[in-house]
PDB file of C-alpha atoms and ligand atoms in Angstrom:
ATOM      1  CA  UNK A   1      33.557 127.796 144.645  1.00 43.00           C
ATOM      2  CA  UNK A   2      37.066 126.399 144.925  1.00 47.00           C
ATOM      3  CA  UNK A   3      39.121 127.604 147.867  1.00 56.00           C
ATOM      4  CA  UNK A   4      42.367 126.780 146.038  1.00 58.00           C
ATOM      5  CA  UNK A   5      44.480 129.947 146.076  1.00 62.00           C
ATOM      6  CA  UNK A   6      45.227 131.367 142.658  1.00 64.00           C
ATOM      7  CA  UNK A   7      48.881 131.716 141.765  1.00 72.00           C
ATOM      8  CA  UNK A   8      50.286 135.198 141.537  1.00 81.00           C
ATOM      9  CA  UNK A   9      52.015 134.835 138.205  1.00 93.00           C
ATOM     10  CA  UNK A  10      54.210 137.750 137.185  1.00 95.00           C
ATOM     11  CA  UNK A  11      54.583 138.619 133.521  1.00 96.00           C
ATOM     12  CA  UNK A  12      57.706 137.203 131.899  1.00 97.00           C
ATOM     13  CA  UNK A  13      59.211 140.700 131.799  1.00 97.00           C
ATOM     14  CA  UNK A  14      58.528 141.201 135.520  1.00 97.00           C
ATOM     15  CA  UNK A  15      60.018 137.824 136.387  1.00 97.00           C
ATOM     16  CA  UNK A  16      63.166 138.446 134.340  1.00 98.00           C
ATOM     17  CA  UNK A  17      63.550 141.921 135.855  1.00 98.00           C
ATOM     18  CA  UNK A  18      63.648 140.331 139.318  1.00 97.00           C
ATOM     19  CA  UNK A  19      66.996 138.760 138.447  1.00 98.00           C
ATOM     20  CA  UNK A  20      68.700 141.916 139.677  1.00 97.00           C
ATOM     21  CA  UNK A  21      67.904 140.881 143.268  1.00 97.00           C
ATOM     22  CA  UNK A  22      71.044 141.290 145.430  1.00 98.00           C
ATOM     23  CA  UNK A  23      73.006 138.052 145.332  1.00 97.00           C
ATOM     24  CA  UNK A  24      73.254 137.813 149.099  1.00 97.00           C
ATOM     25  CA  UNK A  25      69.467 138.041 149.457  1.00 97.00           C
ATOM     26  CA  UNK A  26      68.955 135.288 146.896  1.00 97.00           C
ATOM     27  CA  UNK A  27      71.524 133.056 148.584  1.00 97.00           C
ATOM     28  CA  UNK A  28      70.205 133.599 152.111  1.00 97.00           C
ATOM     29  CA  UNK A  29      66.614 132.802 151.149  1.00 97.00           C
ATOM     30  CA  UNK A  30      67.017 130.101 148.504  1.00 97.00           C
ATOM     31  CA  UNK A  31      65.404 126.971 149.847  1.00 96.00           C
ATOM     32  CA  UNK A  32      63.404 123.980 148.675  1.00 97.00           C
ATOM     33  CA  UNK A  33      59.945 125.125 147.579  1.00 97.00           C
ATOM     34  CA  UNK A  34      57.990 121.971 146.787  1.00 98.00           C
ATOM     35  CA  UNK A  35      54.373 123.154 146.728  1.00 98.00           C
ATOM     36  CA  UNK A  36      53.719 125.031 143.505  1.00 97.00           C
ATOM     37  CA  UNK A  37      50.738 126.045 141.391  1.00 97.00           C
ATOM     38  CA  UNK A  38      49.965 124.259 138.115  1.00 97.00           C
ATOM     39  CA  UNK A  39      50.009 127.550 136.139  1.00 97.00           C
ATOM     40  CA  UNK A  40      52.445 127.383 133.221  1.00 97.00           C
ATOM     41  CA  UNK A  41      55.944 128.814 133.405  1.00 98.00           C
ATOM     42  CA  UNK A  42      56.917 130.692 130.258  1.00 98.00           C
ATOM     43  CA  UNK A  43      59.562 128.994 128.112  1.00 98.00           C
ATOM     44  CA  UNK A  44      61.543 132.271 128.051  1.00 98.00           C
ATOM     45  CA  UNK A  45      61.905 132.001 131.839  1.00 98.00           C
ATOM     46  CA  UNK A  46      63.030 128.375 131.693  1.00 98.00           C
ATOM     47  CA  UNK A  47      65.520 129.155 128.956  1.00 98.00           C
ATOM     48  CA  UNK A  48      66.915 132.103 130.915  1.00 98.00           C
ATOM     49  CA  UNK A  49      67.406 129.839 133.937  1.00 98.00           C
ATOM     50  CA  UNK A  50      69.265 127.322 131.809  1.00 98.00           C
ATOM     51  CA  UNK A  51      71.479 130.077 130.391  1.00 98.00           C
ATOM     52  CA  UNK A  52      72.315 131.066 133.970  1.00 98.00           C
ATOM     53  CA  UNK A  53      72.965 127.425 134.821  1.00 98.00           C
ATOM     54  CA  UNK A  54      75.480 127.310 131.985  1.00 98.00           C
ATOM     55  CA  UNK A  55      77.545 130.113 133.541  1.00 98.00           C
ATOM     56  CA  UNK A  56      78.688 127.601 136.182  1.00 97.00           C
ATOM     57  CA  UNK A  57      82.123 125.983 136.125  1.00 96.00           C
ATOM     58  CA  UNK A  58      82.745 122.483 134.765  1.00 93.00           C
ATOM     59  CA  UNK A  59      85.846 120.280 134.946  1.00 90.00           C
ATOM     60  CA  UNK A  60      88.264 121.429 132.230  1.00 87.00           C
ATOM     61  CA  UNK A  61      85.437 123.634 130.940  1.00 91.00           C
ATOM     62  CA  UNK A  62      84.022 120.475 129.383  1.00 91.00           C
ATOM     63  CA  UNK A  63      80.466 121.901 129.430  1.00 93.00           C
ATOM     64  CA  UNK A  64      79.023 118.419 129.292  1.00 91.00           C
ATOM     65  CA  UNK A  65      75.595 119.384 130.580  1.00 94.00           C
ATOM     66  CA  UNK A  66      72.302 118.464 128.973  1.00 96.00           C
ATOM     67  CA  UNK A  67      68.909 119.593 130.247  1.00 98.00           C
ATOM     68  CA  UNK A  68      65.678 117.792 129.488  1.00 98.00           C
ATOM     69  CA  UNK A  69      62.724 120.119 130.110  1.00 98.00           C
ATOM     70  CA  UNK A  70      59.744 117.883 130.819  1.00 98.00           C
ATOM     71  CA  UNK A  71      56.329 119.519 130.386  1.00 98.00           C
ATOM     72  CA  UNK A  72      54.308 116.644 128.972  1.00 98.00           C
ATOM     73  CA  UNK A  73      51.858 115.451 131.624  1.00 98.00           C
ATOM     74  CA  UNK A  74      52.265 111.747 130.831  1.00 97.00           C
ATOM     75  CA  UNK A  75      56.056 112.032 131.020  1.00 97.00           C
ATOM     76  CA  UNK A  76      55.810 113.887 134.341  1.00 98.00           C
ATOM     77  CA  UNK A  77      53.448 111.216 135.649  1.00 98.00           C
ATOM     78  CA  UNK A  78      55.947 108.476 134.738  1.00 97.00           C
ATOM     79  CA  UNK A  79      58.689 110.235 136.702  1.00 98.00           C
ATOM     80  CA  UNK A  80      56.182 110.839 139.494  1.00 98.00           C
ATOM     81  CA  UNK A  81      55.388 107.131 139.752  1.00 98.00           C
ATOM     82  CA  UNK A  82      59.073 106.388 140.143  1.00 97.00           C
ATOM     83  CA  UNK A  83      59.349 109.106 142.800  1.00 98.00           C
ATOM     84  CA  UNK A  84      56.322 107.740 144.690  1.00 98.00           C
ATOM     85  CA  UNK A  85      57.679 104.190 144.719  1.00 98.00           C
ATOM     86  CA  UNK A  86      60.985 105.106 146.347  1.00 98.00           C
ATOM     87  CA  UNK A  87      59.509 107.759 148.658  1.00 98.00           C
ATOM     88  CA  UNK A  88      56.875 105.330 149.974  1.00 98.00           C
ATOM     89  CA  UNK A  89      59.571 102.784 150.695  1.00 97.00           C
ATOM     90  CA  UNK A  90      61.869 105.352 152.316  1.00 96.00           C
ATOM     91  CA  UNK A  91      58.994 106.766 154.365  1.00 96.00           C
ATOM     92  CA  UNK A  92      57.886 103.379 155.652  1.00 96.00           C
ATOM     93  CA  UNK A  93      61.337 102.072 156.473  1.00 96.00           C
ATOM     94  CA  UNK A  94      63.239 105.162 157.628  1.00 94.00           C
ATOM     95  CA  UNK A  95      61.777 108.602 157.429  1.00 95.00           C
ATOM     96  CA  UNK A  96      58.603 108.198 159.460  1.00 95.00           C
ATOM     97  CA  UNK A  97      60.762 107.269 162.448  1.00 96.00           C
ATOM     98  CA  UNK A  98      62.896 110.369 161.892  1.00 94.00           C
ATOM     99  CA  UNK A  99      59.801 112.568 161.408  1.00 95.00           C
ATOM    100  CA  UNK A 100      58.182 111.215 164.576  1.00 96.00           C
ATOM    101  CA  UNK A 101      61.019 112.709 166.636  1.00 96.00           C
ATOM    102  CA  UNK A 102      61.592 115.958 164.783  1.00 95.00           C
ATOM    103  CA  UNK A 103      58.813 118.431 163.872  1.00 96.00           C
ATOM    104  CA  UNK A 104      60.967 120.143 161.216  1.00 94.00           C
ATOM    105  CA  UNK A 105      61.553 116.807 159.488  1.00 95.00           C
ATOM    106  CA  UNK A 106      57.856 116.017 159.783  1.00 97.00           C
ATOM    107  CA  UNK A 107      57.055 119.319 158.039  1.00 96.00           C
ATOM    108  CA  UNK A 108      59.533 118.503 155.308  1.00 96.00           C
ATOM    109  CA  UNK A 109      58.021 115.047 154.874  1.00 97.00           C
ATOM    110  CA  UNK A 110      54.595 116.636 154.349  1.00 98.00           C
ATOM    111  CA  UNK A 111      56.035 118.892 151.666  1.00 98.00           C
ATOM    112  CA  UNK A 112      57.753 115.940 149.981  1.00 98.00           C
ATOM    113  CA  UNK A 113      54.494 113.983 150.129  1.00 98.00           C
ATOM    114  CA  UNK A 114      52.708 116.909 148.471  1.00 98.00           C
ATOM    115  CA  UNK A 115      55.314 116.994 145.728  1.00 98.00           C
ATOM    116  CA  UNK A 116      55.089 113.242 145.194  1.00 98.00           C
ATOM    117  CA  UNK A 117      51.278 113.402 145.028  1.00 98.00           C
ATOM    118  CA  UNK A 118      51.231 116.329 142.569  1.00 98.00           C
ATOM    119  CA  UNK A 119      54.281 115.617 140.450  1.00 98.00           C
ATOM    120  CA  UNK A 120      52.453 115.580 137.118  1.00 98.00           C
ATOM    121  CA  UNK A 121      50.728 118.896 137.943  1.00 98.00           C
ATOM    122  CA  UNK A 122      54.016 120.714 138.437  1.00 98.00           C
ATOM    123  CA  UNK A 123      54.416 122.779 135.261  1.00 98.00           C
ATOM    124  CA  UNK A 124      58.087 122.129 134.493  1.00 98.00           C
ATOM    125  CA  UNK A 125      60.586 119.457 135.490  1.00 98.00           C
ATOM    126  CA  UNK A 126      64.143 120.226 134.470  1.00 98.00           C
ATOM    127  CA  UNK A 127      66.205 117.027 134.402  1.00 98.00           C
ATOM    128  CA  UNK A 128      69.857 118.012 134.682  1.00 97.00           C
ATOM    129  CA  UNK A 129      72.072 115.464 132.949  1.00 96.00           C
ATOM    130  CA  UNK A 130      75.752 115.037 132.312  1.00 94.00           C
ATOM    131  CA  UNK A 131      77.241 113.719 129.111  1.00 89.00           C
ATOM    132  CA  UNK A 132      80.191 111.390 129.052  1.00 80.00           C
ATOM    133  CA  UNK A 133      82.302 111.134 125.940  1.00 65.00           C
ATOM    134  CA  UNK A 134      83.519 113.611 123.435  1.00 56.00           C
ATOM    135  CA  UNK A 135      81.587 116.555 122.116  1.00 60.00           C
ATOM    136  CA  UNK A 136      83.303 118.420 119.335  1.00 62.00           C
ATOM    137  CA  UNK A 137      85.987 120.714 120.718  1.00 63.00           C
ATOM    138  CA  UNK A 138      85.356 119.572 124.285  1.00 62.00           C
ATOM    139  CA  UNK A 139      87.355 117.501 126.733  1.00 62.00           C
ATOM    140  CA  UNK A 140      85.567 114.277 127.639  1.00 62.00           C
ATOM    141  CA  UNK A 141      84.670 113.677 131.239  1.00 62.00           C
ATOM    142  CA  UNK A 142      85.818 110.320 132.495  1.00 61.00           C
ATOM    143  CA  UNK A 143      84.153 108.574 135.421  1.00 58.00           C
ATOM    144  CA  UNK A 144      86.691 107.064 137.756  1.00 61.00           C
ATOM    145  CA  UNK A 145      87.019 106.703 141.486  1.00 64.00           C
ATOM    146  CA  UNK A 146      88.388 109.504 143.616  1.00 68.00           C
ATOM    147  CA  UNK A 147      89.150 112.925 142.168  1.00 73.00           C
ATOM    148  CA  UNK A 148      87.576 112.246 138.781  1.00 77.00           C
ATOM    149  CA  UNK A 149      84.397 111.209 140.557  1.00 80.00           C
ATOM    150  CA  UNK A 150      84.356 114.592 142.270  1.00 86.00           C
ATOM    151  CA  UNK A 151      84.954 116.284 138.924  1.00 86.00           C
ATOM    152  CA  UNK A 152      82.098 114.318 137.413  1.00 87.00           C
ATOM    153  CA  UNK A 153      79.359 115.335 139.862  1.00 90.00           C
ATOM    154  CA  UNK A 154      80.976 118.724 140.337  1.00 92.00           C
ATOM    155  CA  UNK A 155      80.469 119.438 136.661  1.00 93.00           C
ATOM    156  CA  UNK A 156      76.695 119.489 136.960  1.00 96.00           C
ATOM    157  CA  UNK A 157      75.762 120.575 140.487  1.00 97.00           C
ATOM    158  CA  UNK A 158      77.158 124.144 140.268  1.00 98.00           C
ATOM    159  CA  UNK A 159      74.918 124.606 137.212  1.00 98.00           C
ATOM    160  CA  UNK A 160      71.953 123.293 139.184  1.00 98.00           C
ATOM    161  CA  UNK A 161      72.697 125.725 142.015  1.00 98.00           C
ATOM    162  CA  UNK A 162      72.800 128.619 139.536  1.00 98.00           C
ATOM    163  CA  UNK A 163      69.419 127.495 138.270  1.00 98.00           C
ATOM    164  CA  UNK A 164      68.030 127.374 141.815  1.00 98.00           C
ATOM    165  CA  UNK A 165      69.354 130.844 142.616  1.00 98.00           C
ATOM    166  CA  UNK A 166      67.920 132.241 139.401  1.00 98.00           C
ATOM    167  CA  UNK A 167      64.553 130.684 140.217  1.00 98.00           C
ATOM    168  CA  UNK A 168      64.674 132.129 143.702  1.00 98.00           C
ATOM    169  CA  UNK A 169      65.451 135.627 142.393  1.00 98.00           C
ATOM    170  CA  UNK A 170      62.495 135.434 140.008  1.00 98.00           C
ATOM    171  CA  UNK A 171      60.241 134.184 142.818  1.00 97.00           C
ATOM    172  CA  UNK A 172      59.758 130.865 141.038  1.00 98.00           C
ATOM    173  CA  UNK A 173      59.416 127.846 143.335  1.00 98.00           C
ATOM    174  CA  UNK A 174      62.151 125.256 142.842  1.00 98.00           C
ATOM    175  CA  UNK A 175      63.783 122.343 144.604  1.00 98.00           C
ATOM    176  CA  UNK A 176      66.489 119.803 143.881  1.00 98.00           C
ATOM    177  CA  UNK A 177      65.288 116.196 143.880  1.00 98.00           C
ATOM    178  CA  UNK A 178      67.054 112.972 143.018  1.00 98.00           C
ATOM    179  CA  UNK A 179      64.602 110.306 144.147  1.00 98.00           C
ATOM    180  CA  UNK A 180      62.620 110.188 140.864  1.00 98.00           C
ATOM    181  CA  UNK A 181      65.830 108.999 139.171  1.00 98.00           C
ATOM    182  CA  UNK A 182      66.594 106.129 141.568  1.00 97.00           C
ATOM    183  CA  UNK A 183      66.066 103.588 138.784  1.00 96.00           C
ATOM    184  CA  UNK A 184      68.601 104.789 136.265  1.00 95.00           C
ATOM    185  CA  UNK A 185      67.594 102.347 133.545  1.00 95.00           C
ATOM    186  CA  UNK A 186      63.934 103.315 133.840  1.00 96.00           C
ATOM    187  CA  UNK A 187      64.803 107.041 133.906  1.00 97.00           C
ATOM    188  CA  UNK A 188      66.941 106.666 130.790  1.00 96.00           C
ATOM    189  CA  UNK A 189      64.109 104.883 129.041  1.00 96.00           C
ATOM    190  CA  UNK A 190      61.508 107.452 130.120  1.00 96.00           C
ATOM    191  CA  UNK A 191      63.619 110.343 128.883  1.00 97.00           C
ATOM    192  CA  UNK A 192      64.989 108.493 125.832  1.00 97.00           C
ATOM    193  CA  UNK A 193      68.530 109.331 126.902  1.00 96.00           C
ATOM    194  CA  UNK A 194      71.494 107.950 124.990  1.00 93.00           C
ATOM    195  CA  UNK A 195      73.821 105.741 127.033  1.00 91.00           C
ATOM    196  CA  UNK A 196      76.430 108.470 127.422  1.00 91.00           C
ATOM    197  CA  UNK A 197      73.963 110.931 129.006  1.00 94.00           C
ATOM    198  CA  UNK A 198      73.236 110.373 132.694  1.00 95.00           C
ATOM    199  CA  UNK A 199      70.387 112.095 134.515  1.00 97.00           C
ATOM    200  CA  UNK A 200      71.656 113.531 137.804  1.00 97.00           C
ATOM    201  CA  UNK A 201      68.754 115.369 139.417  1.00 98.00           C
ATOM    202  CA  UNK A 202      65.386 116.934 138.722  1.00 98.00           C
ATOM    203  CA  UNK A 203      64.414 120.540 139.449  1.00 98.00           C
ATOM    204  CA  UNK A 204      60.616 120.894 139.567  1.00 98.00           C
ATOM    205  CA  UNK A 205      59.625 124.505 138.817  1.00 98.00           C
ATOM    206  CA  UNK A 206      56.386 126.408 139.344  1.00 98.00           C
ATOM    207  CA  UNK A 207      54.927 129.540 140.886  1.00 98.00           C
ATOM    208  CA  UNK A 208      55.013 128.906 144.641  1.00 97.00           C
ATOM    209  CA  UNK A 209      52.088 128.286 146.945  1.00 95.00           C
ATOM    210  CA  UNK A 210      54.245 129.347 149.880  1.00 87.00           C
ATOM    211  CA  UNK A 211      56.931 131.936 150.033  1.00 88.00           C
ATOM    212  CA  UNK A 212      60.686 132.065 150.157  1.00 92.00           C
ATOM    213  CA  UNK A 213      62.270 132.935 153.480  1.00 91.00           C
ATOM    214  CA  UNK A 214      65.526 132.481 155.354  1.00 93.00           C
ATOM    215  CA  UNK A 215      66.848 128.918 155.241  1.00 92.00           C
ATOM    216  CA  UNK A 216      67.771 127.207 158.536  1.00 91.00           C
ATOM    217  CA  UNK A 217      71.394 126.110 158.721  1.00 93.00           C
ATOM    218  CA  UNK A 218      73.805 125.072 161.440  1.00 91.00           C
ATOM    219  CA  UNK A 219      76.244 127.818 162.550  1.00 90.00           C
ATOM    220  CA  UNK A 220      79.171 128.301 160.187  1.00 90.00           C
ATOM    221  CA  UNK A 221      81.651 128.041 163.084  1.00 88.00           C
ATOM    222  CA  UNK A 222      80.514 124.451 163.669  1.00 88.00           C
ATOM    223  CA  UNK A 223      81.772 123.327 160.295  1.00 89.00           C
ATOM    224  CA  UNK A 224      84.834 125.516 159.773  1.00 90.00           C
ATOM    225  CA  UNK A 225      88.420 124.632 160.642  1.00 90.00           C
ATOM    226  CA  UNK A 226      91.567 126.712 160.344  1.00 88.00           C
ATOM    227  CA  UNK A 227      94.566 125.137 158.577  1.00 89.00           C
ATOM    228  CA  UNK A 228      93.724 121.618 159.676  1.00 90.00           C
ATOM    229  CA  UNK A 229      90.673 119.712 160.758  1.00 91.00           C
ATOM    230  CA  UNK A 230      89.798 120.165 164.396  1.00 89.00           C
ATOM    231  CA  UNK A 231      91.298 123.604 164.942  1.00 89.00           C
ATOM    232  CA  UNK A 232      88.103 125.409 165.906  1.00 84.00           C
ATOM    233  CA  UNK A 233      89.576 128.889 165.792  1.00 76.00           C
ATOM    234  CA  UNK A 234      86.344 130.166 164.304  1.00 74.00           C
ATOM    235  CA  UNK A 235      84.396 129.129 167.378  1.00 73.00           C
ATOM    236  CA  UNK A 236      86.864 130.675 169.787  1.00 65.00           C
ATOM    237  CA  UNK A 237      89.092 133.280 168.090  1.00 58.00           C
ATOM    238  CA  UNK A 238      91.049 133.845 171.285  1.00 58.00           C
ATOM    239  CA  UNK A 239      91.687 130.131 171.903  1.00 48.00           C
TER     240      UNK A 239
HETATM  241  C1  FMN B 301      71.703 115.713 146.312  1.00 60.61           C
HETATM  242  C2  FMN B 301      70.355 116.139 146.834  1.00 60.61           C
HETATM  243  C3  FMN B 301      69.264 115.298 146.638  1.00 60.61           C
HETATM  244  C4  FMN B 301      67.987 115.676 147.074  1.00 60.61           C
HETATM  245  N1  FMN B 301      66.915 114.869 146.809  1.00 60.61           N
HETATM  246  C5  FMN B 301      65.678 115.257 147.205  1.00 60.61           C
HETATM  247  C6  FMN B 301      64.545 114.468 146.865  1.00 60.61           C
HETATM  248  O1  FMN B 301      64.638 113.451 146.193  1.00 60.61           O
HETATM  249  N2  FMN B 301      63.328 114.918 147.300  1.00 60.61           N
HETATM  250  C7  FMN B 301      63.179 116.069 147.998  1.00 60.61           C
HETATM  251  O2  FMN B 301      62.052 116.416 148.339  1.00 60.61           O
HETATM  252  N3  FMN B 301      64.241 116.841 148.309  1.00 60.61           N
HETATM  253  C8  FMN B 301      65.477 116.461 147.924  1.00 60.61           C
HETATM  254  N4  FMN B 301      66.568 117.263 148.206  1.00 60.61           N
HETATM  255  C9  FMN B 301      66.344 118.567 148.868  1.00 60.61           C
HETATM  256  C10 FMN B 301      66.810 118.594 150.309  1.00 60.61           C
HETATM  257  O3  FMN B 301      65.941 117.858 151.112  1.00 60.61           O
HETATM  258  C11 FMN B 301      66.856 120.062 150.734  1.00 60.61           C
HETATM  259  O4  FMN B 301      67.791 120.719 149.927  1.00 60.61           O
HETATM  260  C12 FMN B 301      67.262 120.230 152.170  1.00 60.61           C
HETATM  261  O5  FMN B 301      66.309 119.636 153.000  1.00 60.61           O
HETATM  262  C13 FMN B 301      67.408 121.700 152.552  1.00 60.61           C
HETATM  263  O6  FMN B 301      66.180 122.330 152.353  1.00 60.61           O
HETATM  264  P1  FMN B 301      66.018 123.915 152.559  1.00 60.61           P
HETATM  265  O7  FMN B 301      66.968 124.559 151.612  1.00 60.61           O
HETATM  266  O8  FMN B 301      64.582 124.192 152.228  1.00 60.61           O
HETATM  267  O9  FMN B 301      66.358 124.226 153.978  1.00 60.61           O
HETATM  268  C14 FMN B 301      67.822 116.912 147.758  1.00 60.61           C
HETATM  269  C15 FMN B 301      68.929 117.755 147.947  1.00 60.61           C
HETATM  270  C16 FMN B 301      70.173 117.378 147.473  1.00 60.61           C
HETATM  271  C17 FMN B 301      71.339 118.336 147.651  1.00 60.61           C
END
């Protein structure tokens, strides 16, 4: 008998009903869940998440997002091979030294390794892409240094965060990963993307093996400045 735990898969109606979770609870407990069960995720759930993603802002309301929902095992395996190649290199050259000194990083590395090793078993990979050029009635996004660069990436990542929060509320495991896309040319070819559509990140989705819980972050006072950088009022209100 297999000792692999069976996923607790809610019905689609139950999962969608969970979206009324208080926002603050979703935000405080949304974290990278990399170990997931292979059980399928209903298309209605994926589509709902993408609708939520689309509520996010974009530069000039350009709405230049495109989402490729990868469910085909061979396609997932191709992305997984790309992920494995870069992760192995990163692990050997950098991360194992970091993990050797820090147990939290070592735990994360184990989770990443699991994800790399099981990429094609993960039921859904959402590849979030951004389209350059003109869509009818839309302002084109232009990639340039400086502020336009910020507008470019900033026109897809808020949507991805909405997706992650929606997944968290539904209890669906999700994470944000970029490593599978390190070779842009190969990723474009794998996903048959036109030249004006750039893949930005992948969100693997599945019913979690673990559970969501509070995320660990540095204290807000450590990164907050009043009026100008360096004024640490927040750390010492009387000072
Ligand atoms: C731009 C970006 C790229 C990331 N790429 C990867 C990745 O390729 N693989 C991975 O396992 N996690 C990736 N992550 C996830 C981060 O490691 C994770 O968000 C961070 O460790 C915080 O995790 P937590 O929310 O569980 O505390 C990425 C996150 C961001 C924002």
